[in-house]
XYZ file of N, CA, C and O in Angstrom:
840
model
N 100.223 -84.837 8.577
C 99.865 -83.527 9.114
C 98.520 -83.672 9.741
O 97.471 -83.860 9.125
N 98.655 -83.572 10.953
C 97.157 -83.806 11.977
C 96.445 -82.868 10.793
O 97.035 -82.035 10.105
N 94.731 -83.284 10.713
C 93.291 -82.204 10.282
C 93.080 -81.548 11.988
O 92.927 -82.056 13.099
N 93.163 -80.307 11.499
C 92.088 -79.475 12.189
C 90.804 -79.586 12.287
O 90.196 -78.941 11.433
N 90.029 -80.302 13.185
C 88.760 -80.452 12.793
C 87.844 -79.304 12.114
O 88.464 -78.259 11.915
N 86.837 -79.300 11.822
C 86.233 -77.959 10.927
C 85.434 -77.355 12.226
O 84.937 -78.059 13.104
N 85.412 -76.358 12.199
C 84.505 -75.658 13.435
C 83.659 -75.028 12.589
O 83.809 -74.269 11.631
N 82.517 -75.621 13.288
C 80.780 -75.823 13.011
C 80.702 -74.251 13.053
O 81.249 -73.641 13.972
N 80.209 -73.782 12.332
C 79.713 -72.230 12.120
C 78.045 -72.360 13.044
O 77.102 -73.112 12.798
N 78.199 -71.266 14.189
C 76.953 -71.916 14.729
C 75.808 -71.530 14.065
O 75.934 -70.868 13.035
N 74.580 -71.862 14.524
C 73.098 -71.973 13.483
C 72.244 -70.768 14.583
O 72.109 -70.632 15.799
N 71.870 -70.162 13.541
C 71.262 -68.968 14.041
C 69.602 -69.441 13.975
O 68.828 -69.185 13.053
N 69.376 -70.003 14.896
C 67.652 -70.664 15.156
C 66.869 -69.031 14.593
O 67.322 -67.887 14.620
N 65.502 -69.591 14.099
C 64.658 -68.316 13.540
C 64.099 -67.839 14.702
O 63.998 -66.620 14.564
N 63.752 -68.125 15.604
C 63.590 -67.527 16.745
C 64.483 -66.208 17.372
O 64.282 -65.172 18.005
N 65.295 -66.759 16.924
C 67.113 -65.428 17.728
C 66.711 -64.615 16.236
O 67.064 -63.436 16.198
N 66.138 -65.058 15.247
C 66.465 -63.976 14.199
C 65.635 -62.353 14.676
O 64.550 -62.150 15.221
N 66.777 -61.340 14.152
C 65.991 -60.346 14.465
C 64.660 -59.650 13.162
O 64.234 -60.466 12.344
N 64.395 -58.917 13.132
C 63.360 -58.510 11.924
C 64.171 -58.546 10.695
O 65.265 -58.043 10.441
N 63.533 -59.114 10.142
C 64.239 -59.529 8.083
C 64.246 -57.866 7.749
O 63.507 -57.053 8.305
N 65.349 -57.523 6.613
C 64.861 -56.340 6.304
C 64.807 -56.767 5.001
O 65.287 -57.775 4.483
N 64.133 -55.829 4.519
C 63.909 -55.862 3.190
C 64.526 -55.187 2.347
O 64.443 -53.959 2.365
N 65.478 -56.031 1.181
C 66.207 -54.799 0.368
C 65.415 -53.834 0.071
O 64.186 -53.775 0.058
N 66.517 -52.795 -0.255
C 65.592 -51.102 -0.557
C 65.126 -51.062 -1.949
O 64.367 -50.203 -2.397
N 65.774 -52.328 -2.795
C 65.230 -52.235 -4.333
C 63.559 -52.894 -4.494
O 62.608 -53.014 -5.267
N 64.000 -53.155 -3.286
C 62.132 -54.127 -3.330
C 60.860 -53.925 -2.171
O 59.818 -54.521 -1.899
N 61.649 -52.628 -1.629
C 60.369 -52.213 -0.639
C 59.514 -51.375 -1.650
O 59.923 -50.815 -2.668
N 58.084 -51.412 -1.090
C 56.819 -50.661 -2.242
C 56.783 -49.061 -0.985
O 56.721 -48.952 0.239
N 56.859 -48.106 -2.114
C 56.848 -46.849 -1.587
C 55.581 -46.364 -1.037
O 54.685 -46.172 -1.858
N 55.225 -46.021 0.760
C 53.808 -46.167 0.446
C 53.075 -44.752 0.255
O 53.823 -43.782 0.123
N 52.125 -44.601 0.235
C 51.393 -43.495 -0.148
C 51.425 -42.235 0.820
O 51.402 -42.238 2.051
N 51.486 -41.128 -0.079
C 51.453 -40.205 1.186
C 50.008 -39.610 1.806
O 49.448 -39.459 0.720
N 49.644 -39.448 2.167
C 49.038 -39.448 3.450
C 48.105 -37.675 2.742
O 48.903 -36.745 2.624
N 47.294 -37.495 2.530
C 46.746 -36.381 2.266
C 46.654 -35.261 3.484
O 46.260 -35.521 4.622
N 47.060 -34.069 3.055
C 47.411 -33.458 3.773
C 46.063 -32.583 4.356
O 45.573 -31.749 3.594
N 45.449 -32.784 5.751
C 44.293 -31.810 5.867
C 44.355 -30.305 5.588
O 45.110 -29.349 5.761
N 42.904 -30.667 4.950
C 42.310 -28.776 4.480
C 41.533 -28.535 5.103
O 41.582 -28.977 6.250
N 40.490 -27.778 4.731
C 39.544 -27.000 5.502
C 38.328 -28.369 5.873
O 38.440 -29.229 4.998
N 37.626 -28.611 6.554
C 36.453 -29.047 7.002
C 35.359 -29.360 6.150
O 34.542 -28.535 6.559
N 34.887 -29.876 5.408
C 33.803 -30.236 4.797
C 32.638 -30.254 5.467
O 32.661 -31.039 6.415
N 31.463 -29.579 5.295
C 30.457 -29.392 5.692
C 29.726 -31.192 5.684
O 29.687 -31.939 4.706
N 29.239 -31.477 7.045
C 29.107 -32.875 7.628
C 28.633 -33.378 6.834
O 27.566 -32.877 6.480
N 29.119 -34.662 6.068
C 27.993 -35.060 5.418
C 27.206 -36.612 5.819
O 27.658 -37.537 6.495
N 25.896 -36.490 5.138
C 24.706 -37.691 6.276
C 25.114 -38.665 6.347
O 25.186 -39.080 5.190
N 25.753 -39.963 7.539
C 25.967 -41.301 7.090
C 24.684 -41.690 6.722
O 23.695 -41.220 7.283
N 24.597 -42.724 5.591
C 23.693 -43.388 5.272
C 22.768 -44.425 6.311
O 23.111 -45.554 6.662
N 21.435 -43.669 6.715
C 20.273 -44.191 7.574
C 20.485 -43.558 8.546
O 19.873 -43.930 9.548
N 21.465 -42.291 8.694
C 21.254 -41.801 9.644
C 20.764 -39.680 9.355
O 21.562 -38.988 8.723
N 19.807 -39.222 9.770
C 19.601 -37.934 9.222
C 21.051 -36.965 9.380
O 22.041 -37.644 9.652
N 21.241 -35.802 9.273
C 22.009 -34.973 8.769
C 21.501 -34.232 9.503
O 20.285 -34.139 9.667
N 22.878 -33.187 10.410
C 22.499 -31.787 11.069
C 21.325 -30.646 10.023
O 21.735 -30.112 8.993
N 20.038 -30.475 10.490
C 19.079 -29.624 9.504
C 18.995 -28.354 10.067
O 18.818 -28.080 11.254
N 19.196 -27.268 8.706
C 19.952 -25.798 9.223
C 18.486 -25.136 8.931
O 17.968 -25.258 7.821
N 17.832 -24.407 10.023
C 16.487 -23.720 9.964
C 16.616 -22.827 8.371
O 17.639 -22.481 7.781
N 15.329 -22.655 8.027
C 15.388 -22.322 6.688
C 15.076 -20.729 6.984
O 14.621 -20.165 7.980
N 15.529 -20.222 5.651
C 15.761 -18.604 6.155
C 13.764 -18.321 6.429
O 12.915 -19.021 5.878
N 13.487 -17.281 7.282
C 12.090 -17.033 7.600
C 10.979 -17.102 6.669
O 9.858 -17.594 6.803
N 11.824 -16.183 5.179
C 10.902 -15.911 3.711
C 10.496 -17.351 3.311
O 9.393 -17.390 2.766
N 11.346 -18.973 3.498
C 11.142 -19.965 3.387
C 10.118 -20.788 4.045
O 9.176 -21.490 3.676
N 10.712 -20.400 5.279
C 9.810 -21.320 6.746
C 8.043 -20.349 6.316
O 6.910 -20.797 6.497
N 8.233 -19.686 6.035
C 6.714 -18.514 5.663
C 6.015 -19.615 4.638
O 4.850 -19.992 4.765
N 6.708 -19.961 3.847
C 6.639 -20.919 2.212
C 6.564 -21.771 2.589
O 5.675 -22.413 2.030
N 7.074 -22.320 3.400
C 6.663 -24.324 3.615
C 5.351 -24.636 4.496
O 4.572 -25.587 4.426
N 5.372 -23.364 5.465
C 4.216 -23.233 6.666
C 3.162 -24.054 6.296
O 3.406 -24.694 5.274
N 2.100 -24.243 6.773
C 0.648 -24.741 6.411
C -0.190 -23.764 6.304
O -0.467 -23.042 7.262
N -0.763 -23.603 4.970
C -1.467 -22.396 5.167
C -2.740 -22.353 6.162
O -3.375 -23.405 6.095
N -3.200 -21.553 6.931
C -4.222 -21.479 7.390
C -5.442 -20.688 6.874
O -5.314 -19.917 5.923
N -6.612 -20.870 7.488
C -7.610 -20.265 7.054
C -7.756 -18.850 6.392
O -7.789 -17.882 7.152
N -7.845 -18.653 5.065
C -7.617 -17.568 4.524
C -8.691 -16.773 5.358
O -9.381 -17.426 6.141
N -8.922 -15.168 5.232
C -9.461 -14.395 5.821
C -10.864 -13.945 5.119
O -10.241 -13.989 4.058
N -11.757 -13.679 4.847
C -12.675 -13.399 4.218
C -12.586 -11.898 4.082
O -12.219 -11.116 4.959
N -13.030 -11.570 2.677
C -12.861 -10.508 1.908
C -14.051 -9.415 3.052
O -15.190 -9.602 3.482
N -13.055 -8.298 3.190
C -13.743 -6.935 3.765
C -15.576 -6.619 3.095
O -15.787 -6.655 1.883
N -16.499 -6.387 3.921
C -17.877 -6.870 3.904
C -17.947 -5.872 2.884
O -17.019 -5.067 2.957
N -18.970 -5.624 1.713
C -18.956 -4.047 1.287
C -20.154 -3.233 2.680
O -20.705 -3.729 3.662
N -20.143 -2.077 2.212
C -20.585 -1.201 3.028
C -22.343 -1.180 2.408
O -22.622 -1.016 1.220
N -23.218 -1.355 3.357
C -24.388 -1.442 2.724
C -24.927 -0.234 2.137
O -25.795 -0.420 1.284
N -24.586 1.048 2.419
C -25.218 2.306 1.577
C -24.150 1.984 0.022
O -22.925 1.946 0.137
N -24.593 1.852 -0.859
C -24.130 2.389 -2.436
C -22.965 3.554 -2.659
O -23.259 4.750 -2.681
N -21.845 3.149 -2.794
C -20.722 4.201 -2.797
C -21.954 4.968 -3.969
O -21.583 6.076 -3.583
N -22.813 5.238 -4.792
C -22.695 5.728 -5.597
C -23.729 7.166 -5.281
O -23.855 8.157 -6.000
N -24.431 6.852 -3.866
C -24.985 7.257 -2.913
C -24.076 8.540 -1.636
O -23.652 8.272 -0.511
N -24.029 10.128 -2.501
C -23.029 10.701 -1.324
C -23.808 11.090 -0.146
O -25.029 11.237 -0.091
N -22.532 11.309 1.234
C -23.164 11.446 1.933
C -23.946 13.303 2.389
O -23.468 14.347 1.944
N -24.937 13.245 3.152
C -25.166 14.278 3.025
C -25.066 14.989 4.502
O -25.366 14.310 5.484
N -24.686 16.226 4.650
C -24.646 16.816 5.965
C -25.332 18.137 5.899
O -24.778 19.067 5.312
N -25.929 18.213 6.186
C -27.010 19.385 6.795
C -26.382 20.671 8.085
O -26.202 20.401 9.272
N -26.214 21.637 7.633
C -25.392 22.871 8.369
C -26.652 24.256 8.496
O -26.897 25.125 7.659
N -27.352 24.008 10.034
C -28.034 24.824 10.002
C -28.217 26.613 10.162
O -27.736 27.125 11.173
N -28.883 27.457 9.187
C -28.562 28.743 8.661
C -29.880 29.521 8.380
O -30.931 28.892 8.263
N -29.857 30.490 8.300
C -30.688 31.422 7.820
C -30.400 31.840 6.613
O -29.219 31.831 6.267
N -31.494 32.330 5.645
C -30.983 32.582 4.014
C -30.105 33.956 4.067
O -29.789 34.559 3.040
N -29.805 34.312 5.161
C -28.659 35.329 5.194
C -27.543 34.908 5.571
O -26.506 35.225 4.987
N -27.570 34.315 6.357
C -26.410 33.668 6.611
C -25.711 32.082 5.790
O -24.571 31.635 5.920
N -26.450 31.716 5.255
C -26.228 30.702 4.216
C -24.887 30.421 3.881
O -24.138 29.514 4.244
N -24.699 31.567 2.966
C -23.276 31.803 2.228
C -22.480 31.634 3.114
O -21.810 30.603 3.175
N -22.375 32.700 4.070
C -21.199 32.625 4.892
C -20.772 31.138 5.753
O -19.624 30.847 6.086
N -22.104 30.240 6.027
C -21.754 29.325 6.219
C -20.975 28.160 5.379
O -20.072 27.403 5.734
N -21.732 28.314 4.002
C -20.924 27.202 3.147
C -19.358 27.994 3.180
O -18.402 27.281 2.873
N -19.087 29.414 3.537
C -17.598 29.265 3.016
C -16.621 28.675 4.146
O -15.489 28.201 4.054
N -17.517 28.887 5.305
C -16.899 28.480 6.710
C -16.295 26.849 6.258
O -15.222 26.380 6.640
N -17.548 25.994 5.127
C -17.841 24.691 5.054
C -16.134 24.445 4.066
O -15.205 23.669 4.288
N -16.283 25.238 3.240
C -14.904 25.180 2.031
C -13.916 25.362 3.125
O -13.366 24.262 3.184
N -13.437 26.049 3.929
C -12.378 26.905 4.134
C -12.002 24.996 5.045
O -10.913 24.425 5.098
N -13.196 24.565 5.537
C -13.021 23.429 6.570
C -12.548 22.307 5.696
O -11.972 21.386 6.276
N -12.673 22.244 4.608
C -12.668 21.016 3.577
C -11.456 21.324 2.974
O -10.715 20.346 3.071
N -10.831 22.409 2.293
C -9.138 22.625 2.469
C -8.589 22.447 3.514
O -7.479 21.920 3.441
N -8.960 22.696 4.469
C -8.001 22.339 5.593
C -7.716 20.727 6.431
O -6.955 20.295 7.297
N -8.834 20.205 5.568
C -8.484 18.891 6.049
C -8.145 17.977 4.560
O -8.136 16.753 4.428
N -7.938 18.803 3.759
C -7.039 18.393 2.445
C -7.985 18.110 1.354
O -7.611 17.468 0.373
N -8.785 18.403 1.429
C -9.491 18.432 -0.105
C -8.857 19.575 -0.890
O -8.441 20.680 -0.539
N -8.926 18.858 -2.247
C -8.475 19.784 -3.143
C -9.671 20.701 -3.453
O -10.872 20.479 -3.300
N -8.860 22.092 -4.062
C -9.658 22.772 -4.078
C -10.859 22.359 -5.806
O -11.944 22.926 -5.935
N -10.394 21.464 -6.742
C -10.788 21.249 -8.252
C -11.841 19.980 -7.333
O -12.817 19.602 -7.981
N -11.706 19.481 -6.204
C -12.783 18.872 -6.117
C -14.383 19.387 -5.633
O -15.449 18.775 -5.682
N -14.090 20.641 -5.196
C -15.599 21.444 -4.716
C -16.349 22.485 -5.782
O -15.872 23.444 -6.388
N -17.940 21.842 -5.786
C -18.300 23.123 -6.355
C -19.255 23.581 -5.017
O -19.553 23.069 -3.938
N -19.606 25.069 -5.859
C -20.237 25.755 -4.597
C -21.091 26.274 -5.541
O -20.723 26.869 -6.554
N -22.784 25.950 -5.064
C -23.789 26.187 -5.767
C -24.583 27.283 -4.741
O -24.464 27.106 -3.528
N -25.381 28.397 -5.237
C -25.701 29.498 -4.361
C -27.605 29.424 -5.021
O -27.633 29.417 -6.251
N -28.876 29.380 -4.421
C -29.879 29.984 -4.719
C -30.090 31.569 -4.642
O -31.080 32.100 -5.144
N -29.398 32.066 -4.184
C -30.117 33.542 -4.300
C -28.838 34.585 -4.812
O -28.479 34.498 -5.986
N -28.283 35.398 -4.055
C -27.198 36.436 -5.123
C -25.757 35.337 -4.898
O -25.360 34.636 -3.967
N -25.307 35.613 -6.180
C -24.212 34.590 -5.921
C -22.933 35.186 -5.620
O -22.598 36.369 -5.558
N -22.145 33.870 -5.406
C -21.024 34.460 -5.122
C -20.020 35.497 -5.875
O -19.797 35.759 -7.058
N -19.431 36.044 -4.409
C -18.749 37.248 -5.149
C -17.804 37.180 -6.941
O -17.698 37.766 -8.019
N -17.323 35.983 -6.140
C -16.173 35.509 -7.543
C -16.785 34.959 -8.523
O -15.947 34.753 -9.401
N -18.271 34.450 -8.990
C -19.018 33.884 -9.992
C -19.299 35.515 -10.637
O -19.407 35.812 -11.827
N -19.391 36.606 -9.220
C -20.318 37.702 -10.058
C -18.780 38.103 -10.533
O -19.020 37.237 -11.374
N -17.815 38.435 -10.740
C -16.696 38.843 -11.010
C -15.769 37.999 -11.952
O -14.760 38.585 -12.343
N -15.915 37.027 -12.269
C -15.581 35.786 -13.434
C -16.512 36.437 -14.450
O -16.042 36.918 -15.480
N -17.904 36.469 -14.176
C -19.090 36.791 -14.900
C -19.262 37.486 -16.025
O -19.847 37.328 -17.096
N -18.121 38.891 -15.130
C -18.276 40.013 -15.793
C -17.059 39.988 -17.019
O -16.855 40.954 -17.754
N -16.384 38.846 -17.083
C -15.585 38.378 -18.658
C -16.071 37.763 -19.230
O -15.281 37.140 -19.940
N -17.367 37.425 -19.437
C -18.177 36.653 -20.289
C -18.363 34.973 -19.508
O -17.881 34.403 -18.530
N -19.202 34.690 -20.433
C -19.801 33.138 -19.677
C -18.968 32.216 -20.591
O -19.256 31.027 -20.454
N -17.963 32.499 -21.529
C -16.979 31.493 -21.745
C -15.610 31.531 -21.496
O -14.688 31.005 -22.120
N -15.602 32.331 -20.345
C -13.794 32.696 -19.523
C -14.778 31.930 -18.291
O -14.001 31.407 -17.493
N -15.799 31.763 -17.998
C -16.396 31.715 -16.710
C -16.088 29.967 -16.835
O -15.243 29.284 -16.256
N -17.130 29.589 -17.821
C -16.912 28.049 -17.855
C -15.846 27.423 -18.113
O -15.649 26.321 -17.602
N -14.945 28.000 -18.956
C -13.652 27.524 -19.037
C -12.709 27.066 -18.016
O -11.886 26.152 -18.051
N -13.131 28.238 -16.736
C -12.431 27.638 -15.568
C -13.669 26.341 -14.827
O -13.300 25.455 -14.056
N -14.736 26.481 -15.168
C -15.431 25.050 -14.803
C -14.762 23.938 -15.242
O -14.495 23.017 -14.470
N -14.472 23.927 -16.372
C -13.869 22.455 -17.108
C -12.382 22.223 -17.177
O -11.858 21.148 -17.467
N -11.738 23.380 -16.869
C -10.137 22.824 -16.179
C -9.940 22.253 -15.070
O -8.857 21.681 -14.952
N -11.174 22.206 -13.580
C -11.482 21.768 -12.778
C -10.100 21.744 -11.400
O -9.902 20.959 -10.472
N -9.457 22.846 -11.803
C -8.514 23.310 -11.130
C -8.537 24.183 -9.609
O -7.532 24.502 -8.974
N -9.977 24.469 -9.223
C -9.874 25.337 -8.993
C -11.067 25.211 -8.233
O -11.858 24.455 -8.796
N -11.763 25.980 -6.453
C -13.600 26.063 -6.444
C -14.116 26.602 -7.577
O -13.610 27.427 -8.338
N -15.329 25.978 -7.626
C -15.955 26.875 -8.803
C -17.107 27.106 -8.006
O -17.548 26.205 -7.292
N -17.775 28.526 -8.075
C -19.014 28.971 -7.745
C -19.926 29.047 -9.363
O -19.534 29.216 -10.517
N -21.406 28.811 -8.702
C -22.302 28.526 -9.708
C -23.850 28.894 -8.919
O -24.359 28.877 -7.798
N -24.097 29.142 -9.983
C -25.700 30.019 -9.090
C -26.478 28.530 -9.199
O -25.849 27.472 -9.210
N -27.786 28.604 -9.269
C -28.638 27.295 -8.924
C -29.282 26.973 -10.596
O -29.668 25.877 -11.000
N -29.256 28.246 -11.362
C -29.952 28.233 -12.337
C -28.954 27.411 -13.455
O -29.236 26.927 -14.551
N -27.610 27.467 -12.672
C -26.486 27.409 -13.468
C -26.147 25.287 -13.523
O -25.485 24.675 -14.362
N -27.025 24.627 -12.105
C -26.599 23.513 -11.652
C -26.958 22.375 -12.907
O -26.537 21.219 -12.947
N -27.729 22.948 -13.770
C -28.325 21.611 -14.314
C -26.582 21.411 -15.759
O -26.259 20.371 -16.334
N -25.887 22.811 -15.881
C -24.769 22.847 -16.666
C -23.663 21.959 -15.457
O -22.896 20.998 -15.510
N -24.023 22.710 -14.654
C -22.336 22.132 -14.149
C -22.073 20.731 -13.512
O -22.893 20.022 -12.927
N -20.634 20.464 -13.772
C -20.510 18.771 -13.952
C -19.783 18.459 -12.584
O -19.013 19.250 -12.041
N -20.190 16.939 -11.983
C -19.949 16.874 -10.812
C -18.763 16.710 -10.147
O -17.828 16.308 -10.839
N -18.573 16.897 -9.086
C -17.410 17.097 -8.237
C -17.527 15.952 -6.885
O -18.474 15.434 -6.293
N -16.642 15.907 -6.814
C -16.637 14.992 -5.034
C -17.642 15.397 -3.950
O -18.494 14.808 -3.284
N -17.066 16.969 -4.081
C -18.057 17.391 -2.987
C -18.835 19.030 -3.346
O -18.327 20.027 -3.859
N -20.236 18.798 -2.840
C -20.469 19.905 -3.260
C -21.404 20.719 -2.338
O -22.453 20.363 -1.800
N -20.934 21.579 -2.305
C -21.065 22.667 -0.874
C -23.070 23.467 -1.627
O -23.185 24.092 -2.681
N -24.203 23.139 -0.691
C -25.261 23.980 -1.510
C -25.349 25.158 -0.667
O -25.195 24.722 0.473
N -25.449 25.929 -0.631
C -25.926 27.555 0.138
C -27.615 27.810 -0.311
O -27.880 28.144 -1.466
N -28.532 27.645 0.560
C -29.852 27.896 0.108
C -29.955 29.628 0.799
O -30.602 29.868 1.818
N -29.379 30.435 0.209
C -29.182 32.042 0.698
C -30.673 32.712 0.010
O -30.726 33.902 -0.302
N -32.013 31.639 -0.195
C -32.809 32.741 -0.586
C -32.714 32.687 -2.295
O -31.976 31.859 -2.829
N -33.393 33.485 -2.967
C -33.620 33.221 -4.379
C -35.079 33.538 -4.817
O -35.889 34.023 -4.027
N -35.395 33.229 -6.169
C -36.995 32.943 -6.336
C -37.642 31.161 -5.471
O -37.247 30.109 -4.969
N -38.860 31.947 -5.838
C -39.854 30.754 -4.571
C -39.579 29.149 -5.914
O -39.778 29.173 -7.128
N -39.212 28.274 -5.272
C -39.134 27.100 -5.749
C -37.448 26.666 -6.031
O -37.063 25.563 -6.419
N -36.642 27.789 -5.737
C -34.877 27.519 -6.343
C -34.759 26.418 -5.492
O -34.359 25.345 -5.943
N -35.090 26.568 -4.192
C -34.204 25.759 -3.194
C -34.749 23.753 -3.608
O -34.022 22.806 -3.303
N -35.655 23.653 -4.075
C -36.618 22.715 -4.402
C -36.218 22.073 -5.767
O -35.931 20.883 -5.899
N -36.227 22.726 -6.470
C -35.550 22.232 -7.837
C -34.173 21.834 -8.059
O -33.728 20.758 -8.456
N -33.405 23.232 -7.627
C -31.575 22.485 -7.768
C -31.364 21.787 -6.778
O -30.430 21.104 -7.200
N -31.596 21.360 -5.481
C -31.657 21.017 -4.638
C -31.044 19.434 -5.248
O -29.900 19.036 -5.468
N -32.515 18.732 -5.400
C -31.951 17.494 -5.871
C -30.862 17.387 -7.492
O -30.220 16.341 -7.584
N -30.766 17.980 -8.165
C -30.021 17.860 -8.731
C -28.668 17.894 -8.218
O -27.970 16.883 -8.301
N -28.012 19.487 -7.438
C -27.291 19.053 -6.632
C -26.694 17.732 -5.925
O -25.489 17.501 -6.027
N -27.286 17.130 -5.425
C -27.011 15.616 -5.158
C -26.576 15.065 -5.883
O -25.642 14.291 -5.672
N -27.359 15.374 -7.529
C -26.518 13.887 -8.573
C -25.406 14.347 -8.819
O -24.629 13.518 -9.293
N -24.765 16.003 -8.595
C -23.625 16.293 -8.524
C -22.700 15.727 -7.722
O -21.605 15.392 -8.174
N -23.004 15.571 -6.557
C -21.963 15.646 -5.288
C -21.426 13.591 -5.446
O -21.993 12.528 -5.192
N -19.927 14.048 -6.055
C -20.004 12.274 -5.903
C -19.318 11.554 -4.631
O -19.443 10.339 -4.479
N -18.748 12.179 -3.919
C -19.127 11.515 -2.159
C -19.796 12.463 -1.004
O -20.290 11.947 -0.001
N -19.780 14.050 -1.226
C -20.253 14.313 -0.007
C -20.881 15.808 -0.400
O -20.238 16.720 -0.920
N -22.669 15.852 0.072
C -22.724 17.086 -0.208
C -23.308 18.034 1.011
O -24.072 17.582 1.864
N -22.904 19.257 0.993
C -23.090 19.827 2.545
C -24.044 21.027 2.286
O -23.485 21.932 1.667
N -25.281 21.250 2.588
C -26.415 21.794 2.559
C -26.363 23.050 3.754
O -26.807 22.818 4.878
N -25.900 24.120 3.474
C -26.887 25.049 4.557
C -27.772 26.132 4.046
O -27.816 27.054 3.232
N -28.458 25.512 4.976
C -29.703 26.553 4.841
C -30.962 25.836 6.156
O -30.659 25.030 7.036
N -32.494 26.489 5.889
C -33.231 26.293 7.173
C -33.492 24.842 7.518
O -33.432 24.199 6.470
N -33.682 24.283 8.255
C -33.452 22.737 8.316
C -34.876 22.163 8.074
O -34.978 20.993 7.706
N -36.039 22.975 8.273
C -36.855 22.530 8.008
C -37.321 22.521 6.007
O -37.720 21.629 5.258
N -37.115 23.456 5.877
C -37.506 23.441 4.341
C -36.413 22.443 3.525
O -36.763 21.905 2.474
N -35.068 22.238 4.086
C -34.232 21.173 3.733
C -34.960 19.990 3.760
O -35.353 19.481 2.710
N -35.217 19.422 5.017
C -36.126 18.467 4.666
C -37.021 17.679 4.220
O -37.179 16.477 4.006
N -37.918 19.265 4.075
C -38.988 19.226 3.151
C -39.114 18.600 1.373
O -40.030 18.172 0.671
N -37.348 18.896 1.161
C -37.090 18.343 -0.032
C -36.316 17.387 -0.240
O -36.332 16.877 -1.360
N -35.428 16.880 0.770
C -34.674 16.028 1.034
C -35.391 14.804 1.239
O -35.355 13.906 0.398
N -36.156 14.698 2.499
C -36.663 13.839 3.390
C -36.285 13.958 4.823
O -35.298 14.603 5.176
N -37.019 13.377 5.590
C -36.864 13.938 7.045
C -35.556 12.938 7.392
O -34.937 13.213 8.420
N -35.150 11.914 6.675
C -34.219 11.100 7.232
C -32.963 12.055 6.821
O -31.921 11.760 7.407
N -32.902 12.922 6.103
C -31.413 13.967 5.781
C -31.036 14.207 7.102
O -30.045 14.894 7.346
């Protein structure tokens, strides 16, 4: 019985091969892939600086360089303890009516009324003579609640206790009133005291620089 010769199974050179696959029991599953979120605020590569976000103003104020501080407000060379004085010229008749012109001006530009007293040399005021007439301890009582103007004759100044401002009326009196309460007056008045009466006899006890 003739052999069939064997027919050569041909050879598949690695070149003609196409890509190997890899069984599915032995491929490695690969990773999945993270899914993007929101943006992360940039952060610095190393040696290189980082976007820098201006600092809020109250900060940038805080890091600033301070500069030359300011020097403290000079004091004032007259003595706060020193009031001032204003001189309102009058006749001893007209006196009074001027210091009330002086009150009515000093409420209206907001002084309280518990900060004025009103001191009179000669007949006093209406409302001292009319307080008066309830005795001299309904009178002082309203001195020391300090609520309120208080009128006070001159004889009365060395009692009564001081006020901010204190209005004098030289309306006349016995010879020497205007001279005596005069300066006391002053140690009353603790910022401002307003004098009318004649400008010369004011001076006379004041000093000519009043």
């Amino acid at each position: 019985m003739p052999l069939t010769p064997a027919i050569e199974e041909p050879q598949i050179h690695e070149s003609a091969q196409g890509p190997r696959v890899t069984p599915a029991a032995s491929r490695t599953a690969q990773t999945p892939r993270p899914v993007p979120g929101p943006r992360p605020a940039a952060v610095p590569r190393p040696g290189r600086p980082g976007p820098v976000r201006p600092a809020p103003p109250a900060q940038r104020a805080a890091q600033a360089t301070p500069g030359p501080v300011p020097a403290a407000p000079t004091a004032p060379s007259v003595s706060a303890a020193v009031p001032q004085v204003q001189l309102i010229p009058a006749s001893a008749e007209g006196a009074l009516d001027a210091a009330e012109e002086a009150v009515d001006l000093l409420l209206d530009t907001g002084r309280a009324p518990g900060d004025i007293l009103v001191i009179t040399t000669g007949d006093p005021h209406p409302w001292a003579a009319h307080e008066l007439s309830f005795g001299e301890a309904s009178y002082w009582a309203q001195h020391d609640a300090k609520d309120d103007i208080f009128y006070a004759d001159a004889s009365h100044v060395q009692r009564a206790a001081g006020r901010p401002v204190v209005v004098f009326a030289a309306n006349g009196g016995p010879a020497g009133a205007i001279a005596a309460a005069l300066p006391v007056a002053l140690t009353r008045a603790g910022a401002l005291l307003i004098v009318c009466g004649d400008v010369q006899q004011i001076n006379s006890v004041l000093g000519a620089g009043v």
